[in-house]
């Protein structure tokens, strides 16, 4: 296949580029480097089947030649980033998705949208199945991301229904691994960096809110299975192994061997109280489930961040 990955220099995008190149495909990686980084794809730049294009996908996307698939992963994805970049976040989810869909339609390519568990907002149904419509505050600070992705899903379904584009939607739950930015504000890099520096771990609220963390290689495998499948409606991909943020902080302290303590800070507004994917659909349709245990994924991630903290 010849595949375009928007946001290809980001955390997930770059791992997808790696997997596609590894499978023998040709990859065009597009990124405006607002939150992505050339460091994530530096090792691919000499590869004959890899091309990087510096472009903001909220503007018309021009790609020469045929395309078999468009994977739309461009977007700030950390709450700190999308609070800092509210308008860019709304634009890439709306205008960027429109441009990427238009390109897929013009090329007769398959389209896959990176959607999110944030579509469920602060969920009133737990765990979250794909059939749940969500509980999102449209005017809250997180609304810029949640509503952009909900719009992106609506636009994707409209291109499927109106234009017959072969579309796929993955709802991605919390994912971690190497290439997350050390200071992107998300809980995994934040806690690991704090532990490695011997600083206190900043738990927001009382730490009773829950999340379920999926290692990046499991996620990428699920996404590629979804791309190859016939399922048009959204599919959750994530790890159903749920824990409180306080338990997660303790796990990071144990895994790093740090002597850090836990300190408590204000809970950001609209922070979801629980989050755990119901992955029955992915199991049934794709034969997918996560394989990497938290201890193993954390060990690999901590190793990566050790180099970054020291640098
Ligand atoms: N969190 C925390 N301390 C931090 C950063 C995040 O306690 O230094 C909490 C945050 O309030 C949320 C959870 O960890 O409940 C996961 O936050 P993250 O920013 O990783 O993403 P989210 O799952 O909220 O999109």
XYZ file of N, CA, C and O and ligand atoms in Angstrom, residues 77-80 82 118 142 174 185-188 190-191 194 201-205 207 209-211 213 245 267-268 271-272 275, ligand 1:
149
model
N -3.045 16.089 21.426
C -3.805 15.015 22.079
C -3.692 15.034 23.593
O -4.366 14.257 24.261
N -2.836 15.889 24.123
C -2.729 15.946 25.580
C -3.582 17.119 26.069
O -3.616 18.178 25.422
N -4.277 16.948 27.194
C -5.104 18.045 27.698
C -4.325 19.363 27.806
O -4.846 20.420 27.443
N -3.075 19.306 28.263
C -2.288 20.543 28.385
C -2.094 21.175 27.011
O -2.233 22.389 26.837
N -4.009 20.760 24.223
C -5.199 21.331 23.587
C -5.802 22.473 24.378
O -6.527 23.289 23.820
N -12.366 10.391 24.519
C -12.930 11.680 24.944
C -14.307 11.911 24.336
O -15.057 12.764 24.810
N -12.110 21.284 27.872
C -11.771 20.092 27.095
C -12.631 19.947 25.850
O -12.363 19.114 24.988
N -6.471 5.867 26.597
C -5.128 6.264 27.060
C -4.056 5.267 26.607
O -4.153 4.081 26.911
N 2.452 16.986 29.574
C 1.463 17.184 30.631
C 0.634 15.954 30.936
O -0.089 15.924 31.926
N 0.708 14.933 30.075
C -0.093 13.747 30.353
C 0.509 12.988 31.525
O 1.689 13.112 31.845
N -0.319 12.176 32.119
C 0.068 11.585 33.392
C 1.288 10.654 33.262
O 2.133 10.633 34.156
N 1.400 9.934 32.162
C 2.502 8.963 32.075
C 3.873 9.655 32.023
O 4.718 9.408 32.892
N 4.576 12.716 32.779
C 4.726 13.597 33.951
C 5.206 12.801 35.160
O 6.209 13.160 35.793
N 4.505 11.715 35.474
C 4.885 10.926 36.651
C 6.274 10.304 36.473
O 7.075 10.269 37.413
N 8.895 12.999 36.882
C 8.990 13.404 38.294
C 9.730 12.339 39.102
O 10.630 12.657 39.890
N 5.345 13.306 43.012
C 4.395 13.037 41.925
C 3.104 13.815 42.191
O 2.521 13.697 43.277
N 2.686 14.601 41.191
C 1.522 15.486 41.364
C 0.239 14.778 40.938
O -0.095 14.727 39.766
N -0.469 14.239 41.918
C -1.766 13.607 41.633
C -2.838 14.696 41.679
O -2.909 15.445 42.649
N -3.652 14.766 40.635
C -4.722 15.771 40.586
C -5.958 15.220 41.287
O -6.309 14.056 41.120
N -6.616 16.097 42.071
C -7.780 15.671 42.842
C -7.319 14.726 43.941
O -6.187 14.826 44.433
N -7.073 11.549 43.438
C -6.442 10.398 42.775
C -7.369 9.203 42.634
O -6.926 8.113 42.270
N -9.886 9.098 40.491
C -10.325 8.958 39.098
C -9.542 7.815 38.452
O -8.387 7.580 38.808
N -10.192 7.121 37.527
C -9.533 5.945 36.944
C -9.186 6.152 35.469
O -9.823 6.933 34.772
N -8.169 5.412 35.036
C -7.791 5.336 33.627
C -7.318 3.908 33.374
O -7.006 3.164 34.310
N -4.519 1.956 30.858
C -3.394 2.332 29.993
C -2.982 1.206 29.039
O -2.704 0.089 29.459
N -5.683 6.800 39.556
C -4.461 7.576 39.286
C -3.500 7.478 40.483
O -2.285 7.468 40.324
N -7.941 19.283 40.839
C -8.387 18.504 39.687
C -8.776 19.461 38.556
O -9.567 20.379 38.781
N -8.219 19.291 37.355
C -8.622 20.168 36.245
C -10.122 20.007 35.951
O -10.695 18.955 36.223
N -12.406 16.816 34.192
C -11.546 15.631 34.173
C -12.438 14.387 34.373
O -13.106 14.272 35.404
N -12.477 13.464 33.398
C -13.373 12.312 33.549
C -13.062 11.502 34.816
O -11.891 11.263 35.124
N -12.658 5.851 33.350
C -12.497 5.562 31.926
C -11.941 4.143 31.767
O -10.900 3.807 32.325
N -3.067 13.610 36.205
C -2.494 13.728 37.457
N -1.287 14.339 37.577
C -0.598 14.852 36.518
C -1.174 14.720 35.234
C -2.416 14.103 35.104
O -3.072 13.273 38.466
O 0.503 15.419 36.731
C -4.366 12.944 36.082
C -5.430 13.728 35.314
O -6.114 14.623 36.158
C -6.317 12.619 34.792
C -5.348 11.449 34.591
O -4.186 11.752 35.346
O -7.269 12.250 35.761
C -4.942 11.234 33.142
O -4.550 12.481 32.627
P -3.926 12.680 31.183
O -3.548 14.125 31.082
O -2.845 11.692 30.960
O -5.069 12.370 30.116
P -6.653 12.171 30.136
O -6.854 10.730 30.405
O -7.272 13.027 31.223
O -7.061 12.603 28.796
